[in-house]
Coordinates of C-alpha atoms in Angstrom, one line a residue:
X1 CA 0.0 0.0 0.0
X2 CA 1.9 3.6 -1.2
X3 CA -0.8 6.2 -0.5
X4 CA -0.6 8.5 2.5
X5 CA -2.5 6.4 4.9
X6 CA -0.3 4.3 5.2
X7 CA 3.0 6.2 5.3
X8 CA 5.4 5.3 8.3
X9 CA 6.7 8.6 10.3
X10 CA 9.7 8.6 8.9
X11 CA 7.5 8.7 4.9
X12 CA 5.1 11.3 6.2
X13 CA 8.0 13.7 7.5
X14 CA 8.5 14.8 3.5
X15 CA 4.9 16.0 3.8
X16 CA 5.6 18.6 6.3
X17 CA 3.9 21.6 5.7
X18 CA 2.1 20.9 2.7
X19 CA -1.6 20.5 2.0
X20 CA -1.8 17.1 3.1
X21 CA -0.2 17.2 6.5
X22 CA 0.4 20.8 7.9
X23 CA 1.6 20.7 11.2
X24 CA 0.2 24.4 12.1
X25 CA -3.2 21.9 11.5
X26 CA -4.4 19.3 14.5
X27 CA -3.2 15.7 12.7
X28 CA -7.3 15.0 11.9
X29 CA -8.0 17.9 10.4
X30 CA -5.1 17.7 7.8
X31 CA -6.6 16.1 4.3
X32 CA -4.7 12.8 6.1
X33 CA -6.4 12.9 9.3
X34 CA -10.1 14.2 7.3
X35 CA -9.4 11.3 5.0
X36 CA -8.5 8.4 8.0
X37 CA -11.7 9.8 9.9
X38 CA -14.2 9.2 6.9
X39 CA -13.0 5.9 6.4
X40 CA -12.4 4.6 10.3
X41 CA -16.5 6.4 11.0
X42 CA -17.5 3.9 7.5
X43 CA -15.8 0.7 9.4
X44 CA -17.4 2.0 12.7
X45 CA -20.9 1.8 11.1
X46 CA -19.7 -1.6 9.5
X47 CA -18.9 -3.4 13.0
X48 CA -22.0 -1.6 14.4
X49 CA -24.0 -3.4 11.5
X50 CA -22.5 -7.0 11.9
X51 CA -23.0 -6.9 15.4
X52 CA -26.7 -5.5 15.0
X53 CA -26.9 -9.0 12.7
X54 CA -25.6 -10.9 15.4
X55 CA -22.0 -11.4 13.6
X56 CA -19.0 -12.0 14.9
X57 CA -16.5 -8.9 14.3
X58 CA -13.1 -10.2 15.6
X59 CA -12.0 -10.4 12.2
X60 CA -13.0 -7.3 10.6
X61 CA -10.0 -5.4 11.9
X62 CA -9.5 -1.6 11.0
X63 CA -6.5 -2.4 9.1
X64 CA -8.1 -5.2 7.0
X65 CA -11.1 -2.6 6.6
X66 CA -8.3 0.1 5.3
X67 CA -6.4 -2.4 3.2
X68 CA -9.9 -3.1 1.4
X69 CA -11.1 0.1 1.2
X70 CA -7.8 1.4 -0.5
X71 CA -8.1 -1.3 -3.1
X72 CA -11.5 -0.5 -3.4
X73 CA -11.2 3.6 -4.0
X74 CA -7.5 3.2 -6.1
X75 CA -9.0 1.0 -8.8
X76 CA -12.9 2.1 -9.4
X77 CA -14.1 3.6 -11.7
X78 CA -17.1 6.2 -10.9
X79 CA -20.5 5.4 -12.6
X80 CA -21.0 8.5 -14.1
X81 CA -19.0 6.9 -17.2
X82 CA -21.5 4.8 -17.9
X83 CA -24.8 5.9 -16.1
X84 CA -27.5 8.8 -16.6
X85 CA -26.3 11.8 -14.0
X86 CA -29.8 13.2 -13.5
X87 CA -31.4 12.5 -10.1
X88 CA -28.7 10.0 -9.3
X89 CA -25.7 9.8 -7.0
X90 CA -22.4 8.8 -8.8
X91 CA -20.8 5.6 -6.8
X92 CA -17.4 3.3 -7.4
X93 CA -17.6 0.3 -10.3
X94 CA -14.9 -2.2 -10.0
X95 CA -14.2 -3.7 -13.9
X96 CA -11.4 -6.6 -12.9
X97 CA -8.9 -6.7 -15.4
X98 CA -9.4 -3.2 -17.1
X99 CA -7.9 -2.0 -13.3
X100 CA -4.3 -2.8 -13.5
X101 CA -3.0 -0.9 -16.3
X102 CA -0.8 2.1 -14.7
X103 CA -1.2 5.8 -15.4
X104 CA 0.4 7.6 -18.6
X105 CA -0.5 11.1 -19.2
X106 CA 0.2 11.1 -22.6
X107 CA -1.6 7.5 -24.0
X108 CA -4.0 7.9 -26.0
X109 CA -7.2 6.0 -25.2
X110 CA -10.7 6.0 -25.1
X111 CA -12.9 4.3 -22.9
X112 CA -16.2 2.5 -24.1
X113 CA -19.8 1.9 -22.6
X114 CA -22.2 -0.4 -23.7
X115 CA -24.8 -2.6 -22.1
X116 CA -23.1 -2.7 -19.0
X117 CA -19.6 -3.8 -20.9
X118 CA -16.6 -1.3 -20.5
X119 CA -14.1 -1.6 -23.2
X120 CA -10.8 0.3 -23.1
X121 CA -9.4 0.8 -26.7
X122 CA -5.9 2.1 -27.5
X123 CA -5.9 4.7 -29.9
X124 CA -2.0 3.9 -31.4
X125 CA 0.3 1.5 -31.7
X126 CA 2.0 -0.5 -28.8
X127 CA 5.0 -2.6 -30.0
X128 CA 5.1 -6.0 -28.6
X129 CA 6.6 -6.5 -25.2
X130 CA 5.8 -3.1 -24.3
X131 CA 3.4 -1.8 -21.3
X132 CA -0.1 -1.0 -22.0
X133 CA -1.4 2.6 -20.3
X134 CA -4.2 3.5 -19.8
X135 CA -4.7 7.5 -18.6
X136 CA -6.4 8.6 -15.5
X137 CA -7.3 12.3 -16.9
X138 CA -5.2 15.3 -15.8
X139 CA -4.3 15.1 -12.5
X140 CA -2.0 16.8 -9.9
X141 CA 0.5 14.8 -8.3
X142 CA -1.6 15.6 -4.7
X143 CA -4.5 14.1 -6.1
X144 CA -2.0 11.1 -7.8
X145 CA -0.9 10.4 -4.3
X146 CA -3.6 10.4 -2.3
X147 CA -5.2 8.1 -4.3
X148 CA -3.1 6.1 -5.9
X149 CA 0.2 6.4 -4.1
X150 CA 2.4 7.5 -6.9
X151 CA 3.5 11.1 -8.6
X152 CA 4.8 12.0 -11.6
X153 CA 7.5 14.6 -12.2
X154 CA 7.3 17.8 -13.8
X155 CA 3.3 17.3 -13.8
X156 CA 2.2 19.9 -15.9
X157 CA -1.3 19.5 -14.4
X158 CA 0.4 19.5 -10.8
X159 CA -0.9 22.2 -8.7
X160 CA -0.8 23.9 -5.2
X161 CA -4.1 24.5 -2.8
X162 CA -4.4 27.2 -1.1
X163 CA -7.6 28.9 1.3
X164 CA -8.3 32.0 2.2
X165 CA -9.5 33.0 5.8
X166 CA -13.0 33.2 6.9
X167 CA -14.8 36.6 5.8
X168 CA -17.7 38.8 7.6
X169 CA -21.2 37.9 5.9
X170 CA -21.2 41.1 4.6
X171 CA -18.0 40.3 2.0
X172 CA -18.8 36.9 1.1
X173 CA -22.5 38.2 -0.2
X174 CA -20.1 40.7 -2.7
X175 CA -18.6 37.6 -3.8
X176 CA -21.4 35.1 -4.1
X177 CA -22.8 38.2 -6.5
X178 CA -19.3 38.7 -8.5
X179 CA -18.2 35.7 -8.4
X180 CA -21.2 33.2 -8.6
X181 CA -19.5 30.0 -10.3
X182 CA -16.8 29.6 -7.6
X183 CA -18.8 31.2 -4.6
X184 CA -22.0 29.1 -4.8
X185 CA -23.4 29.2 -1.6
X186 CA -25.5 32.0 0.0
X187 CA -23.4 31.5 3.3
X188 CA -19.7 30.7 3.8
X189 CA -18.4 26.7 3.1
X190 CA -14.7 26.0 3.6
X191 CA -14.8 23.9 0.6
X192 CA -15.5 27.0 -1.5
X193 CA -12.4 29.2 -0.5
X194 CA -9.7 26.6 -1.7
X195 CA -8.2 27.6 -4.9
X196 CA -5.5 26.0 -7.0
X197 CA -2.2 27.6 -8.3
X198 CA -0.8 26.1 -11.5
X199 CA 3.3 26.4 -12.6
X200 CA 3.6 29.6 -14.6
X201 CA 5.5 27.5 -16.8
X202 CA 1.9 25.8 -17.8
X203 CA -0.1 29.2 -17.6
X204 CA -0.3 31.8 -19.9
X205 CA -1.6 35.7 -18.5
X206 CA -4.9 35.7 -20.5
X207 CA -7.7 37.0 -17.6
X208 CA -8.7 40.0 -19.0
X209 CA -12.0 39.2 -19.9
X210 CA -12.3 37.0 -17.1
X211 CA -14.1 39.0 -13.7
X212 CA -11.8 41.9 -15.8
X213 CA -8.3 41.0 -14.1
X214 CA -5.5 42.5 -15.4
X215 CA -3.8 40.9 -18.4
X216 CA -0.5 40.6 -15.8
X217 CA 2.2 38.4 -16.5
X218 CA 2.5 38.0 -12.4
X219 CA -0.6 36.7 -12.3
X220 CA 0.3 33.4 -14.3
X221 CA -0.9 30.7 -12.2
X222 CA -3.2 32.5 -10.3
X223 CA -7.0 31.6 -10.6
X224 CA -8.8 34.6 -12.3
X225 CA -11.4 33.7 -9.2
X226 CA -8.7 33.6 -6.2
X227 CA -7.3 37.1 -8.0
X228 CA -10.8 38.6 -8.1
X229 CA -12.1 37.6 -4.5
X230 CA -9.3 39.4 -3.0
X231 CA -9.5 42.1 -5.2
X232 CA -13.4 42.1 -3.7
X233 CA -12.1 41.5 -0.4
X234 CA -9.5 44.3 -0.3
X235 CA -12.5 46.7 -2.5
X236 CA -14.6 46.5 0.6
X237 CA -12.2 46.6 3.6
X238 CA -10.8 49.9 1.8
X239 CA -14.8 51.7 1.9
X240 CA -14.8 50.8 5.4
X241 CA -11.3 51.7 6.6
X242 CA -11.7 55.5 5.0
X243 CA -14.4 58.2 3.8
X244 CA -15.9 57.5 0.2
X245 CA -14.2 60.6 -1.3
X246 CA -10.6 58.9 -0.4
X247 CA -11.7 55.2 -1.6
X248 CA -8.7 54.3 -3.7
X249 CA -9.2 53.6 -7.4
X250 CA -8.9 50.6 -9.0
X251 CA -5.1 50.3 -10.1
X252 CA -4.2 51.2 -6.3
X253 CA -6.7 48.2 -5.3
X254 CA -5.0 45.8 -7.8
X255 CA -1.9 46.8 -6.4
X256 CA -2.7 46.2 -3.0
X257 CA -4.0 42.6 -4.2
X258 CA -1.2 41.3 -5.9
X259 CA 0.8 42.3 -2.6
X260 CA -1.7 40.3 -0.6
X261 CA -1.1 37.8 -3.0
X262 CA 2.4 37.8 -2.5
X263 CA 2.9 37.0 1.3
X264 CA 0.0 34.7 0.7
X265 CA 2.6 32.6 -1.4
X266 CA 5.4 33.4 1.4
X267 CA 3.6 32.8 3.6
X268 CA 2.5 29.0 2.0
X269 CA 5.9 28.5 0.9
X270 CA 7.5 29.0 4.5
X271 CA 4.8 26.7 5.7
X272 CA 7.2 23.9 3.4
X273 CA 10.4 25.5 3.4
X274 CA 11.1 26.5 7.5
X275 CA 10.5 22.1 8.1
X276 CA 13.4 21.1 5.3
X277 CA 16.2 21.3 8.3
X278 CA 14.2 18.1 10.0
X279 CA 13.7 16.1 7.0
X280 CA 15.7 12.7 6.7
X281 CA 18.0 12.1 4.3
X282 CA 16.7 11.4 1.1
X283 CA 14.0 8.1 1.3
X284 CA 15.3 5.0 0.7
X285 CA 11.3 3.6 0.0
X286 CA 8.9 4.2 -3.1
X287 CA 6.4 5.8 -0.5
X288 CA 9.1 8.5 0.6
X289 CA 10.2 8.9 -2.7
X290 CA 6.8 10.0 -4.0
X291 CA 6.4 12.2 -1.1
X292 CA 9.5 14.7 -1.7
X293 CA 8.5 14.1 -5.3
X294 CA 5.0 15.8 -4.3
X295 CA 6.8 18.5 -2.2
X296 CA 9.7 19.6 -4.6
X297 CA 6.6 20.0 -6.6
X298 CA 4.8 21.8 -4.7
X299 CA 7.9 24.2 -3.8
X300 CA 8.7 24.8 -7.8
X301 CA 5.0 25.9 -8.3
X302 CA 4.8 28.7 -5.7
X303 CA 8.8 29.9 -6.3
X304 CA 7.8 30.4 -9.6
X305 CA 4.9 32.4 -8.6
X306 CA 6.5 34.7 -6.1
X307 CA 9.0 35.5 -8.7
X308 CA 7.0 36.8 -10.9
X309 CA 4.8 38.4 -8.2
X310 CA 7.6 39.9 -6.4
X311 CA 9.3 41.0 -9.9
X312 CA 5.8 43.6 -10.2
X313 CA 5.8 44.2 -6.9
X314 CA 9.7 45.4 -6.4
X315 CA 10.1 47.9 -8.6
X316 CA 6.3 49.9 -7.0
X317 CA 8.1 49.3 -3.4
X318 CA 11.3 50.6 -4.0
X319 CA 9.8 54.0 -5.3
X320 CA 11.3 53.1 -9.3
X321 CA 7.6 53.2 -10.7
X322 CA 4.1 54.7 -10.1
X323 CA 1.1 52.0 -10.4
X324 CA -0.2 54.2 -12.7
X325 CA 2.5 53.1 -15.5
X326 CA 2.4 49.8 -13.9
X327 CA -0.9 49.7 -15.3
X328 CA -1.0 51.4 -18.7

């Protein structure tokens, strides 16, 4: 077993300050710990059923139940594939056989539905004696390793998470009204203040039209949402904080964003960075190896970001340029 769950403390000390085991976070409230309580509260309700039958439960340990249940949700495949998504719930298929070909971004494949058969048809040549793919979709290497257990390197669909802090009602209502395809809810849910930054490598600055962000080359890899909801959030703090006639004008508020974007990214980076004195030396098991993999990853994704960030930002701070020419 090479997912997370399963990580020994030595493995899980290259996950340090990311997303999936902060240690400013209580241990079961880090994605781990919110992803070892769901399953241990479904084996809970499992024992409490078998002994409501009148079965014995000795056997159904919590580790067999977690050995099963990481078969289970590394090799399913959801139903939506193959099923109508209207009034229904979308729940795990096991196919045997069609689950043990391994992940290759770039195979070409297509997958096929019909009368409850699932065919999985290569779509160019494989030589004999070499490995059949098949391919997962784009996925991040966080998503890769918490459920599968593996990552790949230089992901270009690899990606960093990052939240903002809880808001009065007041702002979130702004953004549920500017902002309705990302902030869906009427009142706050944590679920909806996560974002995801992408390499700038893999991004290109093309948000003008989108919620009317700047075209900025620092804001590669920045959601167009994550850049507009702060822009919001820094729009309304600023009509409170002063008189309307000195509200500041849009360039100054962008300005001020992108520098609340900026120690954002610090500040996530240092989360990673300040724990790399306490890491082992470098793992010596596939499970450690695909951890660091994950957190150099995660590492080269914000550095790049800061760089360009701070690279707009310098220049206004040290007095070289006004943010009116910044933003002609």
């Amino acid at each position: 077993m090479t997912t997370p769950l399963w990580f020994e403390e030595q493995e899980l000390a290259y996950l340090k300050g990311t997303n999936l085991f902060s240690n400013d976070t209580p241990s079961e409230q880090t994605s781990i710990g919110l992803q070892r309580g769901l399953y241990r509260e479904q084996w809970e309700l499992g024992i409490m059923e078998l002994k409501n039958a009148g079965e014995l439960v000795a056997d159904f340990t919590w580790e067999l139940f977690l050995w099963a249940q990481t078969i289970f949700s590394s090799r399913s495949f959801t139903s939506d594939l193959f099923t109508s998504k209207v009034g229904t719930s979308s729940f795990p298929v096991l196919y045997p056989m069609l689950d043990i070909f391994n992940h290759n971004l770039g195979t070409k494949v297509s997958w096929k539905f019909h009368s409850g058969d699932f065919s999985l048809c290569l779509e160019e040549k494989v030589e004999q004696g070499e490995q059949i793919f098949n391919n997962y979709s784009p996925k991040g290497n966080e998503d890769l390793l918490m459920g599968f257990g593996f990552c790949i390197p230089d992901n270009p669909y690899d990606q960093v998470a990052v939240r903002l802090g809880q808001i009065s009602p007041d702002v979130h209502r702004q953004l549920h009204q500017s902002i309705p395809t990302h902030w869906q809810s009427e009142t706050w849910e944590p679920k909806e203040s996560v974002f995801h930054l992408r390499a700038t490598s893999q991004s290109t600055p093309d948000n003008s039209n989108t919620y009317r962000v700047p075209n900025l080359t620092c804001l590669r890899g920045i959601p167009p949402e994550l850049a507009k909801s702060v822009y919001i959030i820094m729009l309304e703090h600023s009509k409170t904080a002063v008189s309307s006639n000195e509200v500041p004008d849009e360039k100054e508020i962008w300005a001020g964003t992108i520098d609340v974007l900026l120690h954002q990214m610090e500040a996530t980076l240092m989360g990673i960075t300040r724990w790399n004195g306490e890491l082992p030396d470098l793992p010596s098991t596939a499970r450690g190896r695909a951890a660091l993999l994950y957190r150099t990853g995660q590492v080269k994704i914000l550095e790049g970001i800061i760089s360009e960030l701070k690279a707009f930002m310098d220049p206004l701070r040290a007095g070289e340029i006004s943010i009116q020419d910044l933003f002609k």
